[in-house]
Coordinates of N, CA and C in Angstrom, one line a residue:
X1 N 209.0 215.3 77.0 CA 209.0 214.6 75.3 C 210.6 214.0 75.2
X2 N 211.6 214.7 75.5 CA 212.9 214.3 75.3 C 213.3 213.1 76.3
X3 N 212.7 213.2 77.4 CA 212.8 211.9 78.5 C 212.2 210.6 77.9
X4 N 210.9 211.0 77.4 CA 210.3 209.9 76.8 C 210.8 209.0 75.8
X5 N 211.5 209.8 74.9 CA 212.2 209.5 73.8 C 213.3 208.8 74.2
X6 N 214.2 209.2 75.3 CA 215.2 208.7 75.7 C 214.9 207.3 76.1
X7 N 213.7 207.2 77.1 CA 213.6 205.9 77.7 C 213.1 204.7 76.7
X8 N 212.4 205.3 75.6 CA 212.0 204.5 74.7 C 213.4 203.8 73.7
X9 N 214.1 204.8 73.6 CA 215.3 204.4 72.9 C 216.2 203.4 73.7
X10 N 216.3 203.3 75.0 CA 216.8 202.5 75.8 C 216.0 201.2 76.0
X11 N 214.8 201.0 76.0 CA 214.1 199.9 75.9 C 214.1 199.2 74.7
X12 N 214.3 200.0 73.5 CA 214.7 199.4 72.1 C 216.1 198.7 72.3
X13 N 217.0 199.5 72.6 CA 218.3 198.9 72.8 C 218.3 197.6 73.6
X14 N 217.8 197.6 74.8 CA 217.7 196.4 75.5 C 216.9 195.1 75.1
X15 N 215.8 195.7 74.1 CA 215.4 194.4 73.4 C 215.9 193.9 72.3
X16 N 217.0 194.8 71.7 CA 217.6 194.2 70.6 C 218.8 193.5 71.2
X17 N 219.4 194.0 72.3 CA 220.6 193.4 72.8 C 220.2 191.9 73.5
X18 N 219.1 191.9 74.1 CA 218.4 190.6 74.5 C 218.1 189.5 73.4
X19 N 217.5 190.1 72.2 CA 217.6 189.2 71.0 C 218.8 188.8 70.6
X20 N 219.8 189.6 70.5 CA 221.1 189.1 69.9 C 221.7 188.3 71.1
X21 N 221.7 188.5 72.2 CA 221.9 187.4 73.1 C 221.4 186.0 73.1
X22 N 220.1 186.1 72.9 CA 219.2 184.6 72.9 C 219.6 184.0 71.5
X23 N 219.7 184.9 70.5 CA 220.1 183.9 69.2 C 221.6 183.5 69.1
X24 N 222.6 184.3 69.5 CA 223.7 183.7 70.1 C 223.9 182.5 70.9
X25 N 223.2 182.5 71.9 CA 223.0 181.3 72.9 C 222.6 180.1 72.2
X26 N 221.3 180.4 71.6 CA 220.5 179.2 70.9 C 221.5 178.5 69.7
X27 N 222.2 179.4 68.9 CA 223.0 178.9 68.0 C 224.1 178.3 68.6
X28 N 224.7 178.7 69.7 CA 225.8 178.0 70.3 C 225.4 176.6 71.0
X29 N 224.3 176.6 71.5 CA 223.6 175.6 72.0 C 223.4 174.6 71.1
X30 N 222.7 174.9 70.0 CA 222.6 173.9 68.8 C 223.7 173.4 68.2
X31 N 224.9 174.3 68.1 CA 226.2 173.9 67.4 C 226.6 172.9 68.6
X32 N 226.6 173.1 69.8 CA 227.3 172.1 70.8 C 226.5 170.9 70.6
X33 N 225.0 170.8 70.6 CA 224.4 169.5 70.5 C 224.7 168.7 69.2
X34 N 225.1 169.4 68.2 CA 225.2 168.8 66.9 C 226.5 168.0 67.1
X35 N 227.4 168.8 67.4 CA 228.9 168.2 67.7 C 228.8 167.1 68.6
X36 N 228.2 167.4 69.9 CA 228.1 166.3 70.9 C 227.2 165.2 70.6
X37 N 225.9 165.3 69.8 CA 225.2 164.3 69.6 C 225.6 163.5 68.5
X38 N 226.3 164.0 67.3 CA 226.7 163.3 66.3 C 228.3 163.0 66.4
X39 N 229.0 162.9 67.4 CA 230.3 162.6 67.5 C 230.5 161.0 67.4
X40 N 231.5 160.7 66.5 CA 231.6 159.4 66.3 C 232.3 158.7 67.4
X41 N 231.5 157.8 67.9 CA 231.9 157.0 69.1 C 232.4 155.5 68.6
X42 N 232.1 155.1 67.6 CA 232.6 153.8 67.3 C 232.5 153.7 65.7
X43 N 233.8 153.0 65.3 CA 233.9 152.9 63.8 C 234.0 151.3 63.6
X44 N 233.1 150.7 62.9 CA 233.2 149.2 62.6 C 233.6 149.1 61.4
X45 N 234.6 148.0 60.9 CA 235.1 147.8 59.6 C 234.7 146.2 59.3
X46 N 233.7 146.4 58.2 CA 233.3 145.3 57.7 C 233.8 144.7 56.4
X47 N 234.8 143.7 56.6 CA 235.8 143.5 55.4 C 236.0 141.9 55.5
X48 N 234.9 141.5 54.8 CA 234.8 139.8 54.7 C 236.0 139.3 53.9
X49 N 236.7 138.4 54.3 CA 237.7 137.6 53.7 C 238.8 138.3 53.3
X50 N 238.9 139.4 54.3 CA 240.2 140.4 54.0 C 240.5 140.7 55.5
X51 N 242.0 141.0 55.6 CA 242.5 141.6 57.0 C 243.0 143.0 56.6
X52 N 242.2 144.2 56.9 CA 242.6 145.4 56.4 C 242.5 146.4 57.7
X53 N 243.5 146.9 57.9 CA 243.5 147.9 59.3 C 243.4 149.4 58.7
X54 N 242.2 150.1 59.3 CA 242.2 151.4 58.6 C 242.6 152.4 59.7
X55 N 243.3 153.7 59.4 CA 243.6 154.6 60.1 C 242.3 155.6 60.4
X56 N 241.6 155.2 61.4 CA 240.5 155.8 62.2 C 240.5 157.1 62.3
X57 N 241.6 157.8 62.4 CA 241.7 159.4 62.6 C 241.4 160.0 61.5
X58 N 241.5 159.3 60.3 CA 241.1 160.0 58.9 C 239.5 160.2 58.8
X59 N 238.8 159.7 59.6 CA 237.6 159.6 59.3 C 236.7 160.9 60.0
X60 N 237.6 161.7 60.8 CA 237.0 162.8 61.5 C 236.2 162.2 62.7
X61 N 235.5 163.4 63.5 CA 234.9 163.1 64.5 C 233.3 163.1 64.4
X62 N 232.8 163.6 63.4 CA 231.4 163.7 63.4 C 230.8 163.2 62.1
X63 N 229.6 162.2 62.4 CA 228.9 161.7 61.3 C 228.2 162.7 60.2
X64 N 227.9 163.8 60.5 CA 227.0 164.7 59.9 C 228.0 165.2 58.7
X65 N 229.4 165.3 59.0 CA 230.2 166.1 58.3 C 231.4 165.2 57.6
X66 N 230.9 164.0 57.6 CA 232.0 162.9 57.1 C 232.1 163.0 55.5
X67 N 233.5 163.1 55.2 CA 233.5 163.3 53.7 C 233.7 162.0 53.0
X68 N 232.4 161.3 52.8 CA 232.5 160.2 52.3 C 233.1 159.9 50.9
X69 N 232.8 160.9 49.8 CA 233.4 160.7 48.5 C 235.0 160.6 48.6
X70 N 235.5 161.5 49.5 CA 236.9 161.7 49.3 C 237.5 160.4 50.1
X71 N 237.0 160.0 51.1 CA 237.4 159.0 51.7 C 237.6 157.5 51.0
X72 N 236.2 157.4 50.4 CA 236.1 156.3 49.3 C 237.1 156.2 48.3
X73 N 237.6 157.6 47.8 CA 238.6 157.6 46.7 C 239.9 157.3 47.2
X74 N 240.2 157.4 48.5 CA 241.5 157.3 49.1 C 241.6 155.8 49.2
X75 N 240.5 155.3 49.8 CA 240.6 153.7 50.2 C 240.7 152.9 48.9
X76 N 239.9 153.2 47.9 CA 240.2 152.3 46.8 C 241.5 152.5 45.9
X77 N 242.0 153.9 46.2 CA 243.4 153.9 45.8 C 244.6 153.2 46.4
X78 N 244.3 153.2 47.8 CA 245.4 152.5 48.7 C 245.2 150.8 48.9
X79 N 244.0 150.4 48.6 CA 243.7 149.0 48.6 C 243.3 148.4 47.3
X80 N 244.2 147.9 46.4 CA 244.0 147.4 45.2 C 242.8 146.3 45.2
X81 N 242.8 145.5 46.4 CA 241.9 144.4 46.5 C 240.4 144.8 46.6
X82 N 240.1 146.1 46.7 CA 238.8 146.6 47.0 C 238.2 147.1 45.6
X83 N 236.8 146.6 45.4 CA 236.0 146.9 44.3 C 235.1 148.2 44.6
X84 N 234.8 148.1 46.0 CA 234.0 149.3 46.5 C 234.1 149.5 47.9
X85 N 233.8 150.9 48.3 CA 233.7 151.1 49.8 C 232.2 151.9 50.1
X86 N 231.5 151.3 50.9 CA 230.4 151.9 51.3 C 230.3 152.3 52.9
X87 N 229.7 153.5 53.2 CA 229.4 153.9 54.7 C 228.1 154.0 55.0
X88 N 228.0 153.2 56.2 CA 226.7 153.2 56.8 C 226.7 153.9 58.0
X89 N 225.7 155.1 58.3 CA 226.0 155.8 59.4 C 224.7 155.5 60.4
X90 N 225.1 154.9 61.5 CA 223.9 154.4 62.5 C 224.0 155.6 63.8
X91 N 223.1 156.5 63.6 CA 223.0 157.6 64.5 C 222.6 157.2 65.9
X92 N 223.2 157.6 66.9 CA 223.8 158.8 66.8 C 225.3 158.9 66.6
X93 N 226.0 157.7 66.9 CA 227.6 157.8 67.0 C 228.2 156.7 66.3
X94 N 227.8 155.7 65.4 CA 228.5 154.8 65.0 C 228.5 154.7 63.4
X95 N 229.8 154.6 63.0 CA 229.8 154.3 61.5 C 230.4 152.9 61.0
X96 N 229.7 152.6 60.2 CA 230.1 151.1 59.8 C 230.7 151.2 58.2
X97 N 232.0 150.6 58.0 CA 232.8 150.9 56.7 C 232.7 149.6 56.1
X98 N 232.1 149.4 55.0 CA 232.0 148.2 54.4 C 232.9 148.2 53.1
X99 N 233.9 147.2 53.3 CA 234.8 147.1 52.4 C 234.5 145.9 51.5
X100 N 234.2 146.2 50.2 CA 233.9 145.1 49.3 C 235.0 144.7 48.3
X101 N 235.4 143.4 48.5 CA 236.3 142.7 47.9 C 236.0 142.5 46.2
X102 N 237.1 142.6 45.6 CA 236.8 142.2 44.1 C 236.5 140.8 44.0
X103 N 235.5 140.7 43.0 CA 235.2 139.2 42.8 C 236.2 138.3 42.1
X104 N 236.3 137.0 42.5 CA 237.1 136.0 41.9 C 236.6 135.8 40.4
X105 N 237.2 135.6 39.5 CA 236.7 135.4 38.1 C 237.1 134.1 37.5
X106 N 238.5 133.9 37.8 CA 238.9 132.4 37.6 C 240.1 131.9 38.6
X107 N 240.3 130.7 38.6 CA 241.5 130.4 39.4 C 242.9 130.0 38.5
X108 N 244.0 130.5 39.0 CA 245.1 130.4 38.1 C 245.9 129.6 38.9
X109 N 246.3 128.5 38.3 CA 247.4 127.5 39.0 C 249.0 127.9 38.2
X110 N 249.6 128.3 39.1 CA 251.0 128.6 38.5 C 252.2 128.0 39.4
X111 N 253.2 127.2 38.9 CA 254.2 126.6 39.8 C 253.5 125.8 40.8
X112 N 252.5 125.0 40.7 CA 251.7 124.3 41.8 C 250.9 125.0 42.6
X113 N 250.8 126.4 42.5 CA 250.0 127.3 43.7 C 248.8 127.6 42.9
X114 N 247.6 127.7 43.6 CA 246.3 128.0 43.0 C 246.1 129.4 43.7
X115 N 245.7 130.5 42.8 CA 245.4 131.8 42.9 C 244.1 132.3 42.6
X116 N 243.4 133.2 43.3 CA 242.1 133.7 43.1 C 242.4 134.9 42.0
X117 N 241.8 135.1 41.0 CA 242.3 136.3 39.9 C 240.9 136.8 39.7
X118 N 240.7 138.1 39.4 CA 239.7 138.8 39.1 C 239.8 139.0 37.5
X119 N 238.7 139.7 37.0 CA 238.5 139.8 35.6 C 239.5 140.7 34.9
X120 N 240.3 141.3 35.9 CA 241.4 142.4 35.3 C 242.9 141.8 35.4
X121 N 242.9 140.3 35.9 CA 244.1 139.9 36.2 C 244.8 140.2 37.5
X122 N 244.0 140.7 38.3 CA 244.7 140.9 39.6 C 244.7 139.9 40.6
X123 N 245.7 139.7 41.2 CA 245.8 138.7 42.2 C 245.1 139.0 43.6
X124 N 244.1 138.1 43.8 CA 243.4 138.4 45.1 C 243.8 137.3 46.4
X125 N 244.4 136.5 46.1 CA 245.1 135.5 47.3 C 245.1 134.2 46.5
X126 N 245.6 133.6 47.8 CA 245.4 132.1 47.4 C 244.3 131.5 47.6
X127 N 243.8 130.2 47.0 CA 242.7 129.5 46.8 C 242.7 128.0 46.9
X128 N 241.9 127.5 47.4 CA 242.0 125.9 47.5 C 242.1 125.4 46.1
X129 N 242.8 124.4 45.8 CA 243.1 124.1 44.2 C 241.5 123.1 44.0
X130 N 241.0 122.7 45.0 CA 239.6 121.9 44.5 C 238.6 122.7 44.4
X131 N 238.9 124.1 44.3 CA 237.6 125.1 44.0 C 237.2 124.8 42.5
X132 N 236.1 124.4 42.1 CA 235.7 124.1 40.8 C 234.7 125.0 40.1
X133 N 234.1 126.0 40.9 CA 233.2 126.7 40.3 C 233.7 127.8 39.4
X134 N 234.8 128.1 39.3 CA 235.4 128.8 38.4 C 236.4 128.1 37.3
X135 N 236.3 128.7 36.1 CA 237.5 128.4 35.4 C 238.8 128.1 35.9
X136 N 239.5 127.1 35.6 CA 240.9 127.0 36.0 C 241.8 127.2 34.9
X137 N 242.9 128.0 35.0 CA 243.8 128.5 34.0 C 245.1 127.9 34.6
X138 N 246.0 127.1 33.9 CA 247.2 126.6 34.2 C 248.2 127.2 33.3
X139 N 249.0 128.0 33.8 CA 250.1 128.7 33.0 C 251.4 128.9 33.9
X140 N 252.4 129.0 33.4 CA 253.6 129.2 34.0 C 254.1 130.7 34.1
X141 N 253.7 131.1 35.3 CA 253.9 132.5 35.5 C 254.7 132.8 36.8
X142 N 255.3 131.9 37.5 CA 255.9 132.0 38.5 C 255.2 132.3 39.8
X143 N 255.8 132.6 41.0 CA 255.1 132.9 42.2 C 254.5 134.4 42.0
X144 N 253.3 134.6 42.7 CA 252.5 135.9 42.3 C 252.3 136.4 43.7
X145 N 252.4 137.9 43.9 CA 252.2 138.4 44.9 C 250.6 139.0 45.0
X146 N 250.1 138.9 46.3 CA 248.6 139.5 46.3 C 248.7 140.8 46.1
X147 N 247.8 141.5 45.1 CA 247.6 142.6 44.7 C 248.3 143.2 43.4
X148 N 249.1 142.2 43.0 CA 249.7 142.3 41.7 C 248.7 142.0 40.5
X149 N 249.3 142.3 39.4 CA 248.7 142.0 38.0 C 249.4 140.8 37.6
X150 N 248.7 139.7 37.2 CA 249.4 138.7 36.2 C 250.1 139.1 35.1
X151 N 251.3 138.8 35.2 CA 252.2 139.3 33.7 C 252.0 138.5 32.6
X152 N 251.4 137.2 32.7 CA 251.6 136.2 31.6 C 250.7 136.8 30.5
X153 N 251.1 136.7 29.1 CA 250.2 137.1 27.9 C 249.3 136.1 27.8
X154 N 249.4 134.8 28.2 CA 248.3 133.8 27.8 C 247.4 134.0 28.9
X155 N 247.7 134.5 30.1 CA 246.4 134.6 31.2 C 245.7 135.9 30.7
X156 N 246.2 136.9 30.1 CA 245.4 138.3 29.8 C 244.7 137.7 28.5
X157 N 245.3 136.8 27.5 CA 244.3 136.3 26.6 C 243.3 135.6 26.9
X158 N 243.5 134.7 28.0 CA 242.4 133.8 28.3 C 241.2 134.7 29.0
X159 N 241.5 135.6 29.8 CA 240.6 136.4 30.3 C 239.8 137.3 29.3
X160 N 240.4 137.7 28.2 CA 239.6 138.5 27.1 C 238.8 137.7 26.5
X161 N 239.2 136.3 26.6 CA 238.4 135.4 25.8 C 237.2 135.0 26.6
X162 N 237.4 134.8 27.8 CA 236.4 134.5 28.7 C 235.2 135.5 29.0
X163 N 235.6 136.8 29.1 CA 234.8 138.0 29.2 C 233.8 138.0 28.1
X164 N 234.2 137.6 26.9 CA 233.3 137.9 25.8 C 232.1 136.6 25.6
X165 N 232.3 135.7 26.5 CA 231.5 134.4 26.5 C 230.5 134.7 27.5
X166 N 229.3 134.0 27.4 CA 228.3 133.8 28.2 C 228.8 132.9 29.5
X167 N 228.6 133.0 30.5 CA 229.0 132.2 31.9 C 228.7 130.7 31.4
X168 N 227.6 130.5 30.9 CA 227.2 128.9 30.7 C 228.2 128.4 29.7
X169 N 228.8 129.0 28.9 CA 229.9 128.7 27.8 C 231.5 128.8 28.2
X170 N 231.5 128.9 29.2 CA 233.0 128.7 30.0 C 233.5 127.6 29.9
X171 N 234.7 127.4 29.3 CA 235.6 126.2 29.5 C 235.9 125.8 31.1
X172 N 236.0 124.8 31.5 CA 236.2 124.2 32.7 C 237.6 124.5 33.0
X173 N 238.7 124.3 31.9 CA 240.0 124.5 32.2 C 240.6 124.9 30.7
X174 N 241.7 126.1 31.1 CA 242.4 126.7 29.9 C 243.9 126.3 30.4
X175 N 244.7 125.6 29.4 CA 246.0 125.4 29.7 C 247.0 125.8 28.6
X176 N 248.1 126.2 29.1 CA 249.2 126.7 28.2 C 249.5 125.6 27.4
X177 N 249.2 125.5 26.1 CA 249.6 124.5 25.2 C 251.1 124.4 24.9
X178 N 251.5 125.9 24.3 CA 252.9 126.1 24.1 C 253.0 127.7 24.1
X179 N 254.1 128.3 23.9 CA 254.3 129.6 24.1 C 253.5 130.6 23.2
X180 N 252.6 129.9 22.3 CA 251.8 130.8 21.4 C 250.4 130.2 21.5
X181 N 250.0 129.2 22.1 CA 248.9 128.6 22.0 C 248.3 128.4 23.3
X182 N 246.9 128.2 23.5 CA 246.0 127.9 24.6 C 245.2 126.7 24.1
X183 N 245.1 126.0 25.2 CA 244.1 124.6 25.0 C 243.1 124.8 26.0
X184 N 241.9 125.0 25.3 CA 240.7 125.1 26.5 C 239.8 123.8 26.3
X185 N 239.2 123.4 27.4 CA 238.5 122.2 27.6 C 237.1 122.7 27.9
X186 N 236.1 122.2 27.1 CA 234.7 122.6 27.5 C 234.1 121.2 27.2
X187 N 233.6 120.5 28.3 CA 233.1 119.1 28.2 C 233.8 118.3 27.3
X188 N 233.5 117.9 26.0 CA 234.1 116.8 25.4 C 234.9 117.6 24.2
X189 N 234.7 119.0 24.2 CA 235.2 119.6 23.2 C 236.5 120.3 23.5
X190 N 237.5 120.2 22.6 CA 238.8 120.9 22.7 C 239.0 122.0 21.9
X191 N 239.3 123.1 22.4 CA 239.2 124.3 21.7 C 240.7 124.9 21.9
X192 N 241.1 125.3 20.6 CA 242.7 125.7 20.5 C 242.5 127.4 20.2
X193 N 243.4 128.1 21.0 CA 243.4 129.6 20.9 C 244.6 130.1 20.5
X194 N 244.9 131.0 20.0 CA 246.3 131.7 20.1 C 246.3 132.6 21.1
X195 N 247.6 132.9 21.6 CA 247.7 133.9 22.8 C 247.9 135.1 22.4
X196 N 247.9 135.7 21.0 CA 247.7 137.2 20.8 C 246.6 137.3 19.8
X197 N 246.4 138.6 19.5 CA 245.3 138.9 18.8 C 244.0 139.2 19.4
X198 N 243.1 139.4 18.6 CA 241.7 139.7 19.2 C 240.8 138.3 19.7
X199 N 241.1 138.1 21.1 CA 240.4 137.0 21.6 C 239.0 137.1 21.7
X200 N 238.7 138.3 22.0 CA 237.0 138.6 22.0 C 236.3 138.3 20.7
X201 N 237.1 138.5 19.5 CA 236.5 137.9 18.1 C 236.7 136.5 18.1
X202 N 237.5 135.8 18.7 CA 237.6 134.5 18.6 C 236.4 133.7 19.5
X203 N 236.2 134.5 20.4 CA 234.9 133.9 21.3 C 233.6 134.2 20.8
X204 N 233.4 135.4 20.0 CA 232.4 135.4 19.1 C 232.2 134.3 18.1
X205 N 233.6 134.1 17.5 CA 233.5 132.8 16.4 C 233.0 131.5 17.2
X206 N 233.7 131.3 18.4 CA 233.3 130.2 18.9 C 231.8 130.0 19.3
X207 N 231.0 131.0 19.6 CA 229.8 130.9 19.9 C 228.9 130.8 18.7
X208 N 229.4 131.2 17.6 CA 228.5 131.2 16.1 C 228.7 129.5 15.8
X209 N 229.9 129.1 16.1 CA 230.1 127.6 15.7 C 229.3 126.8 16.5
X210 N 229.4 127.0 18.0 CA 228.7 126.2 18.8 C 227.1 126.2 18.7
X211 N 226.5 127.2 18.4 CA 225.2 127.2 18.1 C 224.8 126.7 16.8
X212 N 225.6 126.8 15.8 CA 225.2 125.9 14.5 C 225.3 124.4 14.9
X213 N 226.3 124.0 15.5 CA 226.4 122.5 15.9 C 225.4 122.0 16.8
X214 N 224.7 123.0 17.6 CA 223.7 122.4 18.7 C 222.5 122.2 18.0
X215 N 222.1 123.0 17.0 CA 221.0 122.8 16.2 C 221.0 121.4 15.5
X216 N 222.2 121.1 15.2 CA 222.5 119.5 14.5 C 222.2 118.8 15.5
X217 N 222.5 119.0 16.9 CA 222.3 117.8 17.8 C 223.7 117.3 18.6
X218 N 224.8 117.8 17.8 CA 226.1 117.4 18.1 C 227.0 118.5 18.4
X219 N 228.1 118.3 19.0 CA 229.3 119.0 19.3 C 230.6 118.7 18.9
X220 N 231.3 119.2 18.3 CA 232.7 119.0 17.5 C 233.5 118.4 18.6
X221 N 234.4 117.8 18.3 CA 235.6 117.2 19.5 C 236.5 118.4 19.4
X222 N 236.9 118.8 18.4 CA 238.1 119.8 18.3 C 237.4 121.0 17.4
X223 N 237.7 122.2 18.1 CA 237.6 123.5 17.3 C 238.9 124.4 17.5
X224 N 239.6 124.5 16.2 CA 240.9 125.1 16.4 C 240.7 126.5 15.7
X225 N 240.9 127.6 16.5 CA 240.8 129.0 16.2 C 242.1 129.8 16.1
X226 N 243.1 129.0 15.9 CA 244.4 129.8 15.9 C 244.8 130.4 14.6
X227 N 243.9 129.8 13.5 CA 244.1 130.4 12.2 C 243.1 131.3 11.9
X228 N 243.2 131.9 10.5 CA 242.3 132.9 10.0 C 240.9 132.3 9.9
X229 N 240.9 130.9 9.3 CA 239.7 130.4 9.2 C 239.8 129.1 10.4
X230 N 238.4 128.9 10.9 CA 238.6 127.8 12.1 C 238.5 126.4 11.3
X231 N 239.3 125.4 12.0 CA 239.5 124.2 11.6 C 238.6 123.3 12.9
X232 N 237.7 122.5 12.2 CA 236.5 121.8 13.1 C 236.8 120.5 12.8
X233 N 236.9 119.6 13.8 CA 236.8 118.2 13.5 C 235.7 117.5 14.5
X234 N 235.0 116.6 13.7 CA 233.8 116.0 14.5 C 234.3 114.7 15.4

């Protein structure tokens, strides 16, 4: 009886040992396959209109464990020209990093040089002066560095004004009339604005005036919004 119990105990121990060994082996094999199969072999940087070199060592070595949220935050913080970063995983081993550039909102001409500017006043780079699908702002702001924010008060005022308008209502040009005034040109209408104050409210006033005149079938030649009450000239 004792020998049978002893033999049973040994067999049970062997079964347990074999099960543990198989479990460890299978777990190790799966871990090795996971690391091996999803190791990043290639990183492709998709950055239209930009020349950006990325430190690819910061992306780690495995697609499955890629810290996308952390990497996105770091890239947006380090590269001011980016509006977004997207990661595309192509298994088993390719990572595509899509770097999305900020959109041009206006063209700023300063000291004879044309710059692409986003809606927040960030300088995106040089642009051909013949580009006409954006409003053109002409202000004396000096030479501007890519990635910097335009310091001119008149430009900031112009952006605030434009952001409140529908795109179809944008002036084609906005020019620094003097140190306190802006001259905006939309078709045959000349619009005068202050460089300070609530330019969003001025945009609302302009749209109200424009809608009223369109009902009548004509638009005024001058709309002066520099004062408390608009001055309109037909």
